Amino acid sequence: MLELKRGDFPRDFLFGASTSSYQIEGHSFGGAGPTHWDTFAATPGNVVGGQNGAIACDHYNRMDEDLDLLKDGGFDVYRFSTSWARVMPEGRGRVNAEGLDFYDRLVDGLLERGIKPAATLYHWELPAALADLGGWSNRDIASWFAEFTQVVMERIGDRVWSAAPINEFFCVAWMGHFLGHHAPGLRDVRATARAMHHVLLAHGRSIEVMRGLGMENLGAVCNLEYTVPVDGSDAAARAARTYDGFYNRFYLGGLFNRAYPADLMEDLDPHMPEGYRDDMDLIGQKLDWCGINYYTRKIVAPAGGPWPHLETVDGPLGKTQLGWEIYPDGLYHLLKRVHDGYTRDIPLYVTENGMANDDRVSNGAVDDKARIDYLNAHLARVKRACDEKIPVKGYFTWSLLDNYEWNEGYDPRFGIVHVDFKSLKRTPKASYHALAKVLRT
Ligand code: IFM
């Protein structure tokens, strides 16, 4: 059972669920072009079981059923993403009318059900034709993304409640170009530094395009990790600061201070694209809200080898199916830190929060008590922030459906609705029913 009620949060507080296009739609349907995730998944060793998003949850063909789940669950808002390659199969130029129609129907379907559509333009599936041109390490991506923004928002921008250009800058740049865990699978510090800057530049251009279309309620979505040093040594403090720098402060600094953190740039500057400082006004233009995706904390220790000279260490607390330490206080600390240090007067939303759990259907039900505990603990920290007058205006659970968890494939189950990936049957879990009970009253 959920311990909190709607009445425990401010009157205008919204509850939502989040998903993303490639993780649920089924990318093989509807004339979508190939993406770098298809390429990445087709390369042995990159994704558990070599799985890809070709079918995923078949949301492309089951959209109405999924939107009914949102409505029956009592959700106020639904955060979805638009697939670049579905709308523009080559990334530029030709528009796939069927793809654009799909998002048009999605937005109307939400509005008909009384649910606010919260759009994210990019959630990681870069058209393969653009990856061929260097993808995020090519500065031209900002113009390609501006064109995509224009095409999508000319069609649905009049009806979406909110819009954000890019989901999780850190993952786009670092997971894909430094760690090689995500597409395009590079491990190259120069490509990483360029991607870190270009992903923000593309954000800026996209915001500019949407403002030009007269859109309001535009924001940015950052995934943040609460970072702590492994011990009291100076070396550990330095390592934690570096991790916090490339994970959190780089993006927050660019978006809200129009500057990257000086301590981080001592190491990163040689790899940055020429003239990057001239872009900071575009990157840091005014936003209407900031979204925080929060899952876990990281304990950081110093290590040898090339920059960033650190490693992360296992924490002592309980873990999710993916081994992520459960640390609800981190959400409160980050909301406070972002408000006090960066966003000041604009609203914050928890745009993603949730856990992977090894959920199974038994007698037609899924008893995911661990997820209910997780929700209770994290919602209590959000309430604490609201009580302290931090302007948190909404909470989105990740995710509505079990889905394609990128390089981890389909095993980790993040949904409040179970999906049988053979029959594609949806089974609402106990956490869905617990949320619905609270949200429908
Ligand atoms: O599944 C992802 C999502 O695509 C982005 N945020 C984190 C989630 C869980 O890993």
Coordinates of C-alpha atoms and ligand atoms in Angstrom, one line a residue:
M1 CA 0.0 0.0 0.0
L2 CA 1.2 3.5 -0.7
E3 CA 1.5 5.6 2.5
L4 CA 1.0 9.0 1.0
K5 CA -2.1 10.6 -0.5
R6 CA -2.6 13.3 -3.1
G7 CA -3.5 15.7 -0.3
D8 CA 0.0 15.3 1.2
F9 CA 1.4 17.2 -1.8
P10 CA 0.7 20.7 -3.1
R11 CA -2.7 21.2 -4.9
D12 CA -1.0 21.6 -8.3
F13 CA 1.3 18.6 -7.9
L14 CA 1.0 16.1 -10.9
F15 CA 1.6 12.4 -11.0
G16 CA 2.8 10.8 -14.2
A17 CA 4.4 7.8 -15.8
S18 CA 7.3 7.9 -18.2
T19 CA 8.3 5.8 -21.2
S20 CA 10.4 6.2 -24.3
S21 CA 9.9 5.4 -27.9
Y22 CA 12.6 2.8 -28.8
Q23 CA 12.0 1.0 -25.4
I24 CA 8.3 0.3 -26.0
E25 CA 7.0 1.0 -29.5
G26 CA 8.5 -1.7 -31.7
H27 CA 10.9 0.0 -34.1
S28 CA 10.3 -2.4 -37.0
F29 CA 6.7 -1.1 -37.4
G30 CA 5.5 1.9 -39.3
G31 CA 8.3 2.8 -41.7
A32 CA 10.9 3.9 -39.1
G33 CA 14.5 4.1 -40.4
P34 CA 17.5 2.2 -38.8
T35 CA 19.0 3.7 -35.7
H36 CA 22.4 3.4 -34.0
W37 CA 20.8 1.2 -31.4
D38 CA 19.9 -1.3 -34.1
T39 CA 23.5 -1.3 -35.2
F40 CA 24.8 -1.5 -31.6
A41 CA 22.5 -4.4 -30.7
A42 CA 23.5 -6.2 -33.9
T43 CA 27.1 -6.2 -32.9
P44 CA 28.0 -9.2 -30.7
G45 CA 28.7 -8.5 -27.0
N46 CA 27.0 -5.2 -26.8
V47 CA 23.5 -6.1 -25.5
V48 CA 22.5 -9.0 -23.3
G49 CA 21.2 -11.8 -25.6
G50 CA 21.7 -9.5 -28.6
Q51 CA 18.2 -8.2 -28.0
N52 CA 16.9 -5.1 -29.8
G53 CA 13.8 -2.9 -29.9
A54 CA 12.3 -4.3 -33.1
I55 CA 9.1 -5.5 -31.3
A56 CA 9.6 -4.2 -27.7
C57 CA 6.1 -3.9 -26.1
D58 CA 4.4 -3.5 -29.5
H59 CA 3.1 -0.2 -28.2
Y60 CA 2.9 1.0 -31.8
N61 CA 0.0 -1.3 -32.3
R62 CA -1.4 -1.4 -28.8
M63 CA -1.3 2.3 -28.0
D64 CA -5.0 2.6 -27.1
E65 CA -4.7 -0.3 -24.5
D66 CA -1.7 1.4 -23.0
L67 CA -3.3 4.8 -22.8
D68 CA -6.3 3.2 -21.1
L69 CA -3.9 1.9 -18.5
L70 CA -2.8 5.5 -17.8
K71 CA -6.3 6.7 -17.6
D72 CA -7.5 3.8 -15.3
G73 CA -4.4 4.4 -13.2
G74 CA -5.5 8.0 -12.6
F75 CA -2.4 9.6 -14.0
D76 CA -2.4 13.3 -14.7
V77 CA 0.4 13.4 -17.2
Y78 CA 2.3 11.0 -19.5
R79 CA 5.9 11.5 -20.5
F80 CA 6.7 9.9 -23.8
S81 CA 9.4 10.4 -26.5
T82 CA 9.3 10.8 -30.2
S83 CA 11.6 8.7 -32.3
W84 CA 13.7 10.7 -34.7
A85 CA 14.1 7.8 -37.2
R86 CA 10.4 7.1 -37.1
V87 CA 9.6 10.6 -38.1
M88 CA 12.6 11.2 -40.4
P89 CA 14.0 7.8 -41.4
E90 CA 17.3 9.3 -42.7
G91 CA 17.5 11.9 -39.9
R92 CA 17.1 14.8 -42.4
G93 CA 14.9 15.7 -45.3
R94 CA 12.3 13.0 -46.0
V95 CA 9.4 12.8 -43.5
N96 CA 7.6 9.5 -42.8
A97 CA 4.0 10.7 -42.7
E98 CA 2.9 7.5 -40.9
G99 CA 5.4 8.2 -38.1
L100 CA 4.2 11.7 -37.6
D101 CA 0.6 10.5 -37.7
F102 CA 1.4 8.1 -34.9
Y103 CA 2.5 10.9 -32.5
D104 CA -0.4 13.0 -33.5
R105 CA -2.8 10.1 -32.6
L106 CA -0.9 9.6 -29.3
V107 CA -1.3 13.2 -28.3
D108 CA -5.0 13.3 -29.2
G109 CA -5.5 9.9 -27.4
L110 CA -4.0 11.4 -24.3
L111 CA -6.1 14.6 -24.4
E112 CA -9.3 12.6 -25.1
R113 CA -8.5 10.7 -21.8
G114 CA -7.9 13.9 -19.9
I115 CA -4.1 13.3 -19.6
K116 CA -1.5 15.9 -20.2
P117 CA 1.1 15.0 -23.0
A118 CA 4.7 15.6 -21.9
A119 CA 6.9 15.2 -24.9
T120 CA 10.6 14.5 -25.0
L121 CA 12.0 14.8 -28.5
Y122 CA 15.1 12.5 -28.2
H123 CA 15.5 9.5 -26.0
W124 CA 18.6 7.9 -27.6
E125 CA 17.7 6.3 -30.9
L126 CA 19.8 8.3 -33.3
P127 CA 19.1 7.7 -37.0
A128 CA 21.9 5.5 -38.4
A129 CA 22.4 7.9 -41.3
L130 CA 23.4 10.6 -38.8
A131 CA 25.6 8.2 -36.8
D132 CA 27.4 7.6 -40.1
L133 CA 28.3 11.3 -40.1
G134 CA 29.7 11.2 -36.6
G135 CA 26.5 11.6 -34.7
W136 CA 26.9 13.5 -31.5
S137 CA 30.5 14.3 -32.0
N138 CA 29.7 16.3 -35.1
R139 CA 28.7 19.9 -34.4
D140 CA 26.2 19.8 -37.3
I141 CA 24.0 17.6 -35.2
A142 CA 22.6 20.8 -33.6
S143 CA 21.2 21.9 -36.9
W144 CA 19.9 18.4 -37.8
F145 CA 18.1 18.3 -34.4
A146 CA 16.7 21.7 -35.0
E147 CA 15.1 20.5 -38.2
F148 CA 13.7 17.4 -36.5
T149 CA 12.3 19.6 -33.7
Q150 CA 10.6 21.9 -36.3
V151 CA 9.0 18.9 -38.1
V152 CA 7.6 17.3 -34.9
M153 CA 6.5 20.4 -33.1
E154 CA 4.8 22.0 -36.1
R155 CA 2.6 18.9 -35.9
I156 CA 2.0 18.3 -32.2
G157 CA 3.5 21.5 -30.5
D158 CA 0.0 23.1 -30.3
R159 CA -1.3 20.3 -28.1
V160 CA 1.6 19.1 -25.9
W161 CA 1.5 20.3 -22.3
S162 CA 5.3 20.4 -22.0
A163 CA 8.3 19.6 -24.1
A164 CA 12.0 18.8 -23.4
P165 CA 14.5 18.3 -26.2
I166 CA 16.7 15.6 -24.9
N167 CA 16.5 12.9 -22.2
E168 CA 19.6 12.5 -20.0
F169 CA 22.5 14.4 -21.5
F170 CA 25.0 12.4 -19.5
C171 CA 23.8 9.0 -20.9
V172 CA 23.9 10.3 -24.5
A173 CA 27.4 11.6 -24.1
W174 CA 29.2 9.5 -21.5
M175 CA 27.5 6.0 -21.7
G176 CA 27.8 6.1 -25.5
H177 CA 31.2 7.7 -26.1
F178 CA 33.3 7.2 -22.9
L179 CA 32.1 3.9 -21.4
G180 CA 30.9 2.4 -24.6
H181 CA 28.0 0.8 -22.8
H182 CA 25.4 2.5 -25.1
A183 CA 25.3 3.2 -28.8
P184 CA 27.4 4.2 -30.6
G185 CA 29.7 2.2 -28.3
L186 CA 32.8 4.4 -28.4
R187 CA 35.5 4.7 -25.8
D188 CA 37.1 8.0 -26.7
V189 CA 37.6 11.0 -24.5
R190 CA 37.7 13.5 -27.4
A191 CA 34.4 12.2 -28.9
T192 CA 33.0 12.3 -25.4
A193 CA 33.9 15.9 -24.7
R194 CA 32.4 16.9 -28.1
A195 CA 29.2 14.9 -27.5
M196 CA 28.9 16.5 -24.0
H197 CA 28.9 20.0 -25.6
H198 CA 27.0 19.2 -28.7
V199 CA 24.1 17.5 -26.8
L200 CA 23.7 20.8 -24.9
L201 CA 24.1 22.8 -28.1
A202 CA 21.3 20.8 -29.8
H203 CA 19.2 21.3 -26.7
G204 CA 19.6 25.1 -27.1
R205 CA 18.8 25.1 -30.8
S206 CA 15.7 23.0 -30.2
I207 CA 14.5 25.3 -27.4
E208 CA 15.0 28.2 -29.8
V209 CA 12.9 26.5 -32.5
M210 CA 10.1 25.7 -30.1
R211 CA 10.0 29.2 -28.7
G212 CA 9.8 30.4 -32.3
L213 CA 6.7 28.2 -32.8
G214 CA 5.2 29.9 -29.8
M215 CA 5.4 26.9 -27.4
E216 CA 5.5 27.3 -23.7
N217 CA 6.4 25.1 -20.7
L218 CA 9.8 24.0 -22.1
G219 CA 12.4 22.3 -20.0
A220 CA 15.4 20.1 -19.7
V221 CA 15.8 16.6 -18.2
C222 CA 19.0 15.6 -16.4
N223 CA 19.8 12.3 -14.8
L224 CA 21.6 13.0 -11.6
E225 CA 23.4 10.8 -9.1
Y226 CA 24.1 11.6 -5.5
T227 CA 27.8 11.3 -5.2
V228 CA 29.8 10.6 -2.0
P229 CA 33.5 9.9 -1.4
V230 CA 34.5 6.5 -0.1
D231 CA 36.3 7.9 2.9
G232 CA 37.5 11.1 4.5
S233 CA 40.7 11.5 2.5
D234 CA 41.5 14.4 0.2
A235 CA 42.0 12.0 -2.7
A236 CA 38.5 10.5 -2.2
A237 CA 37.0 14.0 -2.0
R238 CA 38.8 14.9 -5.3
A239 CA 37.5 11.7 -7.0
A240 CA 34.0 12.3 -5.9
R241 CA 34.2 15.9 -7.1
T242 CA 35.4 14.8 -10.5
Y243 CA 32.5 12.2 -10.8
D244 CA 30.0 14.8 -9.7
G245 CA 31.6 17.2 -12.2
F246 CA 31.2 15.1 -15.3
Y247 CA 27.9 13.4 -14.2
N248 CA 26.0 16.3 -12.7
R249 CA 27.7 19.7 -12.7
F250 CA 28.7 19.9 -16.3
Y251 CA 25.1 19.8 -17.6
L252 CA 23.6 21.9 -14.7
G253 CA 26.3 24.5 -15.1
G254 CA 25.8 24.8 -18.9
L255 CA 22.0 25.0 -18.6
F256 CA 21.7 27.3 -15.6
N257 CA 25.0 29.1 -15.2
R258 CA 26.1 29.4 -18.8
A259 CA 29.5 28.0 -17.8
Y260 CA 31.0 24.6 -17.3
P261 CA 32.7 23.8 -13.9
A262 CA 36.2 25.3 -13.9
D263 CA 37.7 22.3 -12.0
L264 CA 36.4 19.8 -14.5
M265 CA 37.5 21.9 -17.5
E266 CA 41.1 21.7 -16.3
D267 CA 41.1 18.1 -17.6
L268 CA 38.4 18.2 -20.3
D269 CA 39.3 21.5 -22.0
P270 CA 41.9 20.0 -24.4
H271 CA 39.3 17.7 -25.8
M272 CA 36.5 20.3 -26.3
P273 CA 35.5 21.6 -29.7
E274 CA 37.0 24.9 -30.7
G275 CA 35.0 28.0 -29.7
Y276 CA 32.7 26.2 -27.4
R277 CA 32.4 29.1 -25.0
D278 CA 30.6 31.1 -27.7
D279 CA 27.7 28.7 -27.5
M280 CA 27.0 29.2 -23.8
D281 CA 24.2 31.8 -24.2
L282 CA 22.3 29.6 -26.5
I283 CA 22.7 26.6 -24.2
G284 CA 21.8 28.6 -21.1
Q285 CA 18.7 30.3 -22.4
K286 CA 15.7 30.6 -20.0
L287 CA 13.8 27.4 -19.3
D288 CA 10.4 27.0 -17.7
W289 CA 11.2 23.9 -15.6
C290 CA 13.9 21.3 -14.9
G291 CA 13.4 17.6 -14.7
I292 CA 15.5 15.3 -12.6
N293 CA 15.7 11.6 -13.2
Y294 CA 16.9 9.9 -10.1
Y295 CA 17.7 6.2 -9.4
T296 CA 20.7 5.8 -7.1
R297 CA 23.8 7.2 -5.5
K298 CA 27.5 6.5 -6.2
I299 CA 30.3 6.0 -3.8
V300 CA 33.5 7.1 -5.4
A301 CA 37.2 6.1 -4.7
P302 CA 40.4 7.4 -6.3
A303 CA 42.1 5.1 -8.8
G304 CA 45.2 5.1 -11.0
G305 CA 45.3 5.3 -14.8
P306 CA 44.3 8.1 -17.1
W307 CA 41.7 10.8 -16.2
P308 CA 39.2 10.6 -14.5
H309 CA 41.4 8.7 -12.0
L310 CA 38.5 7.1 -10.1
E311 CA 36.3 4.1 -9.6
T312 CA 32.9 3.5 -8.1
V313 CA 32.5 1.2 -5.1
D314 CA 29.6 -1.1 -4.0
G315 CA 27.5 0.5 -1.3
P316 CA 26.1 -1.4 1.8
L317 CA 22.4 -0.7 1.2
G318 CA 19.7 -2.8 -0.5
K319 CA 20.0 -3.2 -4.3
T320 CA 17.6 -3.4 -7.2
Q321 CA 17.6 -6.2 -9.9
L322 CA 20.3 -4.3 -11.7
G323 CA 22.5 -4.0 -8.5
W324 CA 21.7 -0.3 -8.1
E325 CA 21.9 0.8 -4.4
I326 CA 18.6 2.1 -3.1
Y327 CA 19.2 5.5 -1.5
P328 CA 16.0 7.6 -1.3
D329 CA 17.7 10.5 0.6
G330 CA 19.7 11.2 -2.5
L331 CA 16.6 12.4 -4.2
Y332 CA 15.8 14.9 -1.5
H333 CA 19.4 16.2 -1.5
L334 CA 19.5 16.6 -5.2
L335 CA 16.2 18.4 -5.4
K336 CA 17.4 20.8 -2.8
R337 CA 20.8 21.2 -4.4
V338 CA 19.4 21.9 -7.9
H339 CA 16.9 24.4 -6.5
D340 CA 19.3 26.3 -4.2
G341 CA 22.3 26.2 -6.5
Y342 CA 21.0 26.3 -10.1
T343 CA 17.3 26.6 -11.0
R344 CA 16.2 29.0 -8.2
D345 CA 12.7 30.1 -9.2
I346 CA 11.6 27.6 -11.8
P347 CA 9.6 24.4 -11.0
L348 CA 11.3 21.0 -10.6
Y349 CA 9.8 17.7 -11.7
V350 CA 11.0 14.2 -10.8
T351 CA 10.8 13.1 -14.4
E352 CA 11.9 9.5 -13.8
N353 CA 12.3 7.4 -10.7
G354 CA 11.8 3.7 -10.3
M355 CA 13.5 0.3 -9.9
A356 CA 14.2 -2.9 -11.8
N357 CA 12.8 -5.9 -10.1
D358 CA 12.6 -9.6 -11.1
D359 CA 8.8 -9.5 -11.3
R360 CA 6.8 -12.7 -12.2
V361 CA 3.1 -13.3 -12.8
S362 CA 1.6 -15.7 -10.5
N363 CA -2.2 -16.6 -10.6
G364 CA -2.7 -13.5 -12.9
A365 CA -1.1 -11.1 -10.4
V366 CA 2.3 -9.6 -9.8
D367 CA 3.3 -8.9 -6.2
D368 CA 6.0 -6.3 -6.5
K369 CA 6.2 -5.2 -2.9
A370 CA 9.8 -4.1 -3.3
R371 CA 8.6 -1.5 -5.8
I372 CA 5.9 -0.3 -3.5
D373 CA 8.5 0.2 -0.8
Y374 CA 10.7 2.0 -3.2
L375 CA 7.9 4.3 -4.2
N376 CA 6.9 5.0 -0.6
A377 CA 10.5 5.9 0.3
H378 CA 11.1 8.2 -2.6
L379 CA 7.7 9.9 -2.5
A380 CA 8.4 10.7 1.2
R381 CA 11.6 12.5 0.2
V382 CA 9.7 14.4 -2.5
K383 CA 7.1 15.4 0.1
R384 CA 9.9 16.6 2.4
A385 CA 11.2 18.8 -0.4
C386 CA 7.7 20.2 -1.0
D387 CA 7.2 20.8 2.7
E388 CA 10.4 22.9 2.7
K389 CA 9.0 25.0 -0.2
I390 CA 11.3 23.6 -2.9
P391 CA 9.0 24.0 -5.9
V392 CA 8.7 20.3 -6.9
K393 CA 5.6 20.2 -9.1
G394 CA 5.4 16.5 -10.1
Y395 CA 6.6 13.0 -9.9
F396 CA 6.8 10.5 -12.8
T397 CA 7.4 6.8 -12.2
W398 CA 9.7 5.0 -14.5
S399 CA 8.1 3.2 -16.1
L400 CA 4.6 2.5 -17.2
L401 CA 5.5 -0.8 -18.9
D402 CA 8.3 -3.3 -18.6
N403 CA 10.5 -2.5 -21.6
Y404 CA 13.8 -2.7 -23.4
E405 CA 16.4 -1.7 -20.9
W406 CA 19.1 -0.9 -23.5
N407 CA 22.3 -2.9 -23.2
E408 CA 20.6 -5.0 -20.4
G409 CA 17.9 -6.3 -22.8
Y410 CA 14.5 -7.3 -21.6
D411 CA 15.3 -9.0 -18.3
P412 CA 15.3 -6.0 -15.9
R413 CA 11.7 -5.1 -15.3
F414 CA 11.0 -1.4 -14.5
G415 CA 7.3 -1.3 -15.2
I416 CA 4.3 -0.9 -12.9
V417 CA 2.7 -3.0 -15.6
H418 CA 4.2 -6.4 -16.4
V419 CA 4.7 -7.2 -20.1
D420 CA 5.0 -10.8 -21.2
F421 CA 7.4 -10.4 -24.1
K422 CA 6.1 -13.5 -25.9
S423 CA 2.4 -12.9 -25.8
L424 CA 2.8 -9.1 -25.2
K425 CA 0.0 -9.4 -22.6
R426 CA -0.1 -6.5 -20.1
T427 CA -0.7 -7.4 -16.4
P428 CA -0.9 -4.4 -14.0
K429 CA 1.4 -5.1 -10.9
A430 CA 0.5 -4.5 -7.3
S431 CA 2.4 -1.2 -7.5
Y432 CA 0.1 0.0 -10.3
H433 CA -3.0 -0.9 -8.2
A434 CA -1.5 0.9 -5.2
L435 CA -0.8 4.0 -7.2
A436 CA -4.2 3.9 -8.9
K437 CA -5.9 3.7 -5.5
V438 CA -4.1 6.9 -4.4
L439 CA -4.4 8.8 -7.7
R440 CA -8.0 8.1 -8.4
T441 CA -9.2 9.6 -5.1
Ligands
IFM1 O1 15.4 2.8 -19.0 C1 16.1 4.0 -18.7 C2 15.6 5.2 -19.4 O2 15.7 5.0 -20.8 C3 16.4 6.4 -19.1 N1 16.5 6.6 -17.7 C4 16.9 5.4 -16.9 C5 16.0 4.3 -17.2 C6 16.4 3.0 -16.3 O3 17.7 2.7 -16.6

